[in-house]
PDB file of C-alpha atoms in Angstrom:
ATOM      1  CA  MET A   1     -94.069  35.432  -1.469  1.00  0.00           C
ATOM      2  CA  LYS A   2     -91.534  37.132  -3.696  1.00  0.00           C
ATOM      3  CA  LEU A   3     -89.323  39.444  -1.671  1.00  0.00           C
ATOM      4  CA  VAL A   4     -87.889  42.003  -4.072  1.00  0.00           C
ATOM      5  CA  SER A   5     -87.347  45.720  -4.278  1.00  0.00           C
ATOM      6  CA  THR A   6     -87.424  47.343  -7.701  1.00  0.00           C
ATOM      7  CA  LEU A   7     -84.846  50.101  -8.042  1.00  0.00           C
ATOM      8  CA  PRO A   8     -85.031  52.468 -11.019  1.00  0.00           C
ATOM      9  CA  PHE A   9     -81.300  53.137 -11.450  1.00  0.00           C
ATOM     10  CA  PHE A  10     -79.725  49.882 -10.250  1.00  0.00           C
ATOM     11  CA  THR A  11     -79.285  46.986 -12.681  1.00  0.00           C
ATOM     12  CA  ARG A  12     -77.773  43.578 -12.161  1.00  0.00           C
ATOM     13  CA  ASP A  13     -77.985  40.850 -14.777  1.00  0.00           C
ATOM     14  CA  GLY A  14     -80.396  43.023 -16.745  1.00  0.00           C
ATOM     15  CA  SER A  15     -82.825  43.425 -13.834  1.00  0.00           C
ATOM     16  CA  HIS A  16     -83.778  46.330 -11.595  1.00  0.00           C
ATOM     17  CA  GLU A  17     -84.898  43.917  -8.870  1.00  0.00           C
ATOM     18  CA  VAL A  18     -82.991  43.283  -5.668  1.00  0.00           C
ATOM     19  CA  ALA A  19     -84.022  40.153  -3.795  1.00  0.00           C
ATOM     20  CA  TYR A  20     -84.053  40.247  -0.021  1.00  0.00           C
ATOM     21  CA  HIS A  21     -84.851  37.893   2.824  1.00  0.00           C
ATOM     22  CA  PRO A  22     -86.494  38.351   6.223  1.00  0.00           C
ATOM     23  CA  LEU A  23     -84.486  39.806   9.090  1.00  0.00           C
ATOM     24  CA  SER A  24     -84.207  37.644  12.183  1.00  0.00           C
ATOM     25  CA  ARG A  25     -85.096  39.087  15.574  1.00  0.00           C
ATOM     26  CA  GLY A  26     -81.471  38.592  16.656  1.00  0.00           C
ATOM     27  CA  ALA A  27     -80.151  40.505  13.628  1.00  0.00           C
ATOM     28  CA  TYR A  28     -82.683  43.253  14.314  1.00  0.00           C
ATOM     29  CA  GLU A  29     -81.393  43.608  17.869  1.00  0.00           C
ATOM     30  CA  GLN A  30     -77.852  43.963  16.475  1.00  0.00           C
ATOM     31  CA  LEU A  31     -78.713  46.909  14.221  1.00  0.00           C
ATOM     32  CA  PRO A  32     -76.706  49.992  15.205  1.00  0.00           C
ATOM     33  CA  HIS A  33     -78.564  52.409  17.488  1.00  0.00           C
ATOM     34  CA  ILE A  34     -81.649  50.161  17.690  1.00  0.00           C
ATOM     35  CA  LYS A  35     -82.105  50.950  21.400  1.00  0.00           C
ATOM     36  CA  VAL A  36     -81.942  54.741  20.899  1.00  0.00           C
ATOM     37  CA  THR A  37     -85.252  56.196  22.070  1.00  0.00           C
ATOM     38  CA  ASP A  38     -84.769  59.743  20.731  1.00  0.00           C
ATOM     39  CA  ASN A  39     -84.637  60.635  17.057  1.00  0.00           C
ATOM     40  CA  LEU A  40     -81.595  59.236  15.320  1.00  0.00           C
ATOM     41  CA  THR A  41     -79.003  61.585  13.922  1.00  0.00           C
ATOM     42  CA  PRO A  42     -78.516  61.405  10.144  1.00  0.00           C
ATOM     43  CA  ALA A  43     -75.253  59.479  10.696  1.00  0.00           C
ATOM     44  CA  GLN A  44     -76.964  56.985  13.044  1.00  0.00           C
ATOM     45  CA  GLU A  45     -79.849  56.504  10.620  1.00  0.00           C
ATOM     46  CA  PHE A  46     -77.463  55.950   7.691  1.00  0.00           C
ATOM     47  CA  ALA A  47     -75.450  53.381   9.688  1.00  0.00           C
ATOM     48  CA  GLN A  48     -78.636  51.560  10.623  1.00  0.00           C
ATOM     49  CA  TYR A  49     -79.905  51.433   7.042  1.00  0.00           C
ATOM     50  CA  LYS A  50     -76.531  50.367   5.681  1.00  0.00           C
ATOM     51  CA  THR A  51     -76.418  47.483   8.169  1.00  0.00           C
ATOM     52  CA  LEU A  52     -80.012  46.575   7.275  1.00  0.00           C
ATOM     53  CA  ILE A  53     -79.164  46.383   3.568  1.00  0.00           C
ATOM     54  CA  PHE A  54     -76.162  44.123   4.173  1.00  0.00           C
ATOM     55  CA  ALA A  55     -78.193  41.940   6.558  1.00  0.00           C
ATOM     56  CA  MET A  56     -81.120  41.436   4.168  1.00  0.00           C
ATOM     57  CA  THR A  57     -79.547  41.399   0.685  1.00  0.00           C
ATOM     58  CA  ASP A  58     -76.564  39.862  -1.037  1.00  0.00           C
ATOM     59  CA  PHE A  59     -75.016  43.242  -1.868  1.00  0.00           C
ATOM     60  CA  THR A  60     -71.270  43.449  -1.894  1.00  0.00           C
ATOM     61  CA  PRO A  61     -69.592  46.593  -0.506  1.00  0.00           C
ATOM     62  CA  GLU A  62     -68.829  47.627  -4.076  1.00  0.00           C
ATOM     63  CA  GLN A  63     -72.472  47.268  -5.168  1.00  0.00           C
ATOM     64  CA  PHE A  64     -73.598  49.209  -2.107  1.00  0.00           C
ATOM     65  CA  GLU A  65     -71.207  52.073  -2.833  1.00  0.00           C
ATOM     66  CA  ALA A  66     -72.422  52.199  -6.452  1.00  0.00           C
ATOM     67  CA  LEU A  67     -76.092  52.636  -5.434  1.00  0.00           C
ATOM     68  CA  THR A  68     -77.619  55.953  -6.347  1.00  0.00           C
ATOM     69  CA  ALA A  69     -79.088  57.975  -3.506  1.00  0.00           C
ATOM     70  CA  PRO A  70     -82.685  57.467  -4.771  1.00  0.00           C
ATOM     71  CA  ASP A  71     -82.140  53.689  -5.015  1.00  0.00           C
ATOM     72  CA  PHE A  72     -80.628  53.639  -1.514  1.00  0.00           C
ATOM     73  CA  LEU A  73     -83.654  55.484  -0.111  1.00  0.00           C
ATOM     74  CA  GLN A  74     -86.090  53.227  -2.014  1.00  0.00           C
ATOM     75  CA  LEU A  75     -84.382  50.064  -0.799  1.00  0.00           C
ATOM     76  CA  CYS A  76     -84.263  51.346   2.783  1.00  0.00           C
ATOM     77  CA  ARG A  77     -87.970  52.181   2.693  1.00  0.00           C
ATOM     78  CA  ASP A  78     -88.891  48.802   1.190  1.00  0.00           C
ATOM     79  CA  LEU A  79     -86.786  46.838   3.695  1.00  0.00           C
ATOM     80  CA  GLN A  80     -88.044  48.835   6.667  1.00  0.00           C
ATOM     81  CA  THR A  81     -91.691  48.579   5.611  1.00  0.00           C
ATOM     82  CA  PHE A  82     -91.400  44.829   5.036  1.00  0.00           C
ATOM     83  CA  THR A  83     -89.486  44.166   8.268  1.00  0.00           C
ATOM     84  CA  LEU A  84     -91.953  46.065  10.456  1.00  0.00           C
ATOM     85  CA  THR A  85     -95.059  44.446   8.959  1.00  0.00           C
ATOM     86  CA  PRO A  86     -96.315  41.547  11.106  1.00  0.00           C
ATOM     87  CA  ALA A  87     -96.641  38.185   9.358  1.00  0.00           C
ATOM     88  CA  ASP A  88    -100.399  37.998   9.901  1.00  0.00           C
ATOM     89  CA  GLU A  89    -100.768  41.320   8.038  1.00  0.00           C
ATOM     90  CA  LEU A  90     -98.531  40.094   5.215  1.00  0.00           C
ATOM     91  CA  ARG A  91    -100.814  37.055   4.960  1.00  0.00           C
ATOM     92  CA  GLU A  92    -103.929  39.180   5.400  1.00  0.00           C
ATOM     93  CA  GLN A  93    -105.079  36.733   8.094  1.00  0.00           C
ATOM     94  CA  PRO A  94    -105.010  38.563  11.445  1.00  0.00           C
ATOM     95  CA  ILE A  95    -104.795  36.529  14.598  1.00  0.00           C
ATOM     96  CA  ASP A  96    -107.160  37.278  17.470  1.00  0.00           C
ATOM     97  CA  GLY A  97    -108.483  35.877  20.724  1.00  0.00           C
ATOM     98  CA  HIS A  98    -109.592  32.707  18.978  1.00  0.00           C
ATOM     99  CA  THR A  99    -106.075  31.982  17.735  1.00  0.00           C
ATOM    100  CA  PHE A 100    -104.220  29.380  19.784  1.00  0.00           C
ATOM    101  CA  ALA A 101    -101.773  28.279  17.077  1.00  0.00           C
ATOM    102  CA  PHE A 102     -99.816  30.028  14.366  1.00  0.00           C
ATOM    103  CA  ASP A 103     -98.014  28.746  11.273  1.00  0.00           C
ATOM    104  CA  LEU A 104     -94.861  30.795  10.846  1.00  0.00           C
ATOM    105  CA  LEU A 105     -94.639  32.680   7.575  1.00  0.00           C
ATOM    106  CA  PHE A 106     -90.872  32.214   7.689  1.00  0.00           C
ATOM    107  CA  PRO A 107     -89.949  28.912   9.403  1.00  0.00           C
ATOM    108  CA  PHE A 108     -86.522  28.807  11.025  1.00  0.00           C
ATOM    109  CA  THR A 109     -84.043  26.214  12.233  1.00  0.00           C
ATOM    110  CA  ASN A 110     -83.224  26.159  15.942  1.00  0.00           C
ATOM    111  CA  GLU A 111     -79.896  25.354  17.599  1.00  0.00           C
ATOM    112  CA  LEU A 112     -80.723  21.641  17.546  1.00  0.00           C
ATOM    113  CA  GLY A 113     -81.249  21.649  13.786  1.00  0.00           C
ATOM    114  CA  GLN A 114     -85.036  21.334  14.110  1.00  0.00           C
ATOM    115  CA  THR A 115     -87.213  23.314  11.729  1.00  0.00           C
ATOM    116  CA  ILE A 116     -89.778  25.382  13.628  1.00  0.00           C
ATOM    117  CA  GLU A 117     -92.830  25.956  11.429  1.00  0.00           C
ATOM    118  CA  HIS A 118     -95.759  26.031  13.851  1.00  0.00           C
ATOM    119  CA  ILE A 119     -96.314  27.639  17.256  1.00  0.00           C
ATOM    120  CA  GLU A 120     -98.926  26.417  19.732  1.00  0.00           C
ATOM    121  CA  PHE A 121     -99.933  29.002  22.334  1.00  0.00           C
ATOM    122  CA  LYS A 122    -100.214  27.775  25.905  1.00  0.00           C
ATOM    123  CA  VAL A 123    -102.398  29.748  28.302  1.00  0.00           C
ATOM    124  CA  PRO A 124    -100.288  30.921  31.261  1.00  0.00           C
ATOM    125  CA  LYS A 125    -101.309  30.214  34.844  1.00  0.00           C
ATOM    126  CA  VAL A 126    -101.522  32.605  37.788  1.00  0.00           C
ATOM    127  CA  LYS A 127     -98.138  31.315  38.983  1.00  0.00           C
ATOM    128  CA  HIS A 128     -96.663  32.650  35.716  1.00  0.00           C
ATOM    129  CA  SER A 129     -98.286  36.064  36.250  1.00  0.00           C
ATOM    130  CA  GLU A 130     -96.857  36.160  39.772  1.00  0.00           C
ATOM    131  CA  ALA A 131     -93.388  35.237  38.520  1.00  0.00           C
ATOM    132  CA  LEU A 132     -93.682  37.879  35.779  1.00  0.00           C
ATOM    133  CA  ALA A 133     -94.611  40.521  38.353  1.00  0.00           C
ATOM    134  CA  ASN A 134     -91.280  39.888  40.062  1.00  0.00           C
ATOM    135  CA  ILE A 135     -89.195  40.522  36.923  1.00  0.00           C
ATOM    136  CA  ASP A 136     -88.185  44.177  36.580  1.00  0.00           C
ATOM    137  CA  ASN A 137     -86.139  44.126  33.353  1.00  0.00           C
ATOM    138  CA  ASN A 138     -88.377  44.549  30.264  1.00  0.00           C
ATOM    139  CA  ASP A 139     -86.243  42.284  28.056  1.00  0.00           C
ATOM    140  CA  GLU A 140     -86.269  39.537  30.686  1.00  0.00           C
ATOM    141  CA  ARG A 141     -90.052  39.952  31.101  1.00  0.00           C
ATOM    142  CA  GLU A 142     -90.537  39.472  27.365  1.00  0.00           C
ATOM    143  CA  ASP A 143     -88.233  36.438  27.273  1.00  0.00           C
ATOM    144  CA  PHE A 144     -90.174  34.904  30.162  1.00  0.00           C
ATOM    145  CA  MET A 145     -93.578  35.537  28.526  1.00  0.00           C
ATOM    146  CA  PHE A 146     -92.432  34.023  25.213  1.00  0.00           C
ATOM    147  CA  GLN A 147     -91.028  30.975  27.014  1.00  0.00           C
ATOM    148  CA  VAL A 148     -94.270  30.396  28.931  1.00  0.00           C
ATOM    149  CA  VAL A 149     -96.745  30.981  26.086  1.00  0.00           C
ATOM    150  CA  THR A 150     -94.826  29.551  23.114  1.00  0.00           C
ATOM    151  CA  GLY A 151     -92.237  27.232  24.656  1.00  0.00           C
ATOM    152  CA  LEU A 152     -89.567  29.019  22.613  1.00  0.00           C
ATOM    153  CA  SER A 153     -86.215  29.804  24.189  1.00  0.00           C
ATOM    154  CA  LYS A 154     -84.521  33.189  23.907  1.00  0.00           C
ATOM    155  CA  ALA A 155     -82.214  31.661  21.254  1.00  0.00           C
ATOM    156  CA  ASP A 156     -85.243  30.430  19.276  1.00  0.00           C
ATOM    157  CA  VAL A 157     -86.864  33.861  19.315  1.00  0.00           C
ATOM    158  CA  ALA A 158     -83.586  35.399  18.108  1.00  0.00           C
ATOM    159  CA  ARG A 159     -83.708  33.135  15.016  1.00  0.00           C
ATOM    160  CA  MET A 160     -87.338  33.946  14.241  1.00  0.00           C
ATOM    161  CA  ALA A 161     -88.144  36.454  11.490  1.00  0.00           C
ATOM    162  CA  VAL A 162     -89.149  39.858  12.861  1.00  0.00           C
ATOM    163  CA  ASN A 163     -92.446  39.560  10.939  1.00  0.00           C
ATOM    164  CA  ASP A 164     -93.432  36.363  12.782  1.00  0.00           C
ATOM    165  CA  TYR A 165     -92.143  37.772  16.071  1.00  0.00           C
ATOM    166  CA  LEU A 166     -94.342  40.878  15.740  1.00  0.00           C
ATOM    167  CA  THR A 167     -97.419  38.723  15.163  1.00  0.00           C
ATOM    168  CA  ILE A 168     -96.713  36.379  18.051  1.00  0.00           C
ATOM    169  CA  LYS A 169     -95.685  39.176  20.443  1.00  0.00           C
ATOM    170  CA  GLY A 170     -99.201  40.614  20.454  1.00  0.00           C
ATOM    171  CA  GLN A 171    -100.762  37.279  21.296  1.00  0.00           C
ATOM    172  CA  VAL A 172     -98.168  36.523  23.972  1.00  0.00           C
ATOM    173  CA  GLY A 173     -98.862  39.882  25.613  1.00  0.00           C
ATOM    174  CA  ALA A 174    -102.616  39.377  25.384  1.00  0.00           C
ATOM    175  CA  PHE A 175    -102.417  36.226  27.508  1.00  0.00           C
ATOM    176  CA  PHE A 176    -100.856  38.244  30.337  1.00  0.00           C
ATOM    177  CA  THR A 177    -102.850  41.484  30.035  1.00  0.00           C
ATOM    178  CA  LEU A 178    -106.360  40.785  28.738  1.00  0.00           C
ATOM    179  CA  ALA A 179    -109.317  39.251  30.534  1.00  0.00           C
ATOM    180  CA  GLY A 180    -110.696  35.863  29.564  1.00  0.00           C
ATOM    181  CA  ASP A 181    -113.650  37.245  27.603  1.00  0.00           C
ATOM    182  CA  TYR A 182    -111.203  38.456  24.917  1.00  0.00           C
ATOM    183  CA  PHE A 183    -110.410  34.832  24.173  1.00  0.00           C
ATOM    184  CA  HIS A 184    -113.962  33.492  24.322  1.00  0.00           C
ATOM    185  CA  PRO A 185    -116.378  36.300  23.398  1.00  0.00           C
ATOM    186  CA  ALA A 186    -118.921  33.840  21.992  1.00  0.00           C
ATOM    187  CA  MET A 187    -119.011  32.039  25.323  1.00  0.00           C
ATOM    188  CA  SER A 188    -119.736  35.203  27.323  1.00  0.00           C
ATOM    189  CA  ASN A 189    -122.551  36.127  24.917  1.00  0.00           C
ATOM    190  CA  ALA A 190    -124.083  32.671  25.273  1.00  0.00           C
ATOM    191  CA  LEU A 191    -124.268  33.028  29.056  1.00  0.00           C
ATOM    192  CA  SER A 192    -125.994  36.427  29.027  1.00  0.00           C
ATOM    193  CA  ILE A 193    -129.707  36.460  29.760  1.00  0.00           C
TER     194      ILE A 193
END
C-alpha cells in the first residue's frame, strides 16, 4: 500500500507527492486536544493538524511553514481520512463474528523487540466480565478488554497503528457485549426446527 498525498502546489525533488506512515495509537493519544469532547477552536484544530503532519511525515519545520494553505488542508484531510479508516476497510476484508484471528496491516515491534504481525482473539470468560464490571474508568476498561481478548499489553496497543487498533477494537468489544449467536450464526440456524 502506497501511502502518499498529492499536493498541487508543493514540490520536492520534482514530485507533488508527500509520503506518510501510519500513526501509532500512542502518538494519536498525544495529539493536542484529542480528549476535547466539544468542537475544537480553530487554534486547537490547527495545533492538532500541525502535530499530525509532523508525526506522520518527514516534513521539516521549514517545509511545513512553506506549505500553501490549500496544500495544508489537503494533507490534513488525507492524513485524517487515512488514520481514521480501520485496517479491515483499507483491505476491503471486514472482520465479523467468524473472525478469531487478524493479520495486522501494519505490524509493529514491541518493547521486547518482537515483531507483532498476527493477533489471535481469545474468548473471555464470565470471570473477565465480572472483573470488567468492577472497573469504572473507561480507559482502564479498554486496556483490560484488550489484554484479555488479544493478550496485548497497554504498551503494545500504544505501538499499534490506529488503523489496526480500530479494527481490533470492534471485535474486542463484541466479545464483551454481544451474545454467542453473533459468533456462530450458522450453528443457531442448524439447530432450529
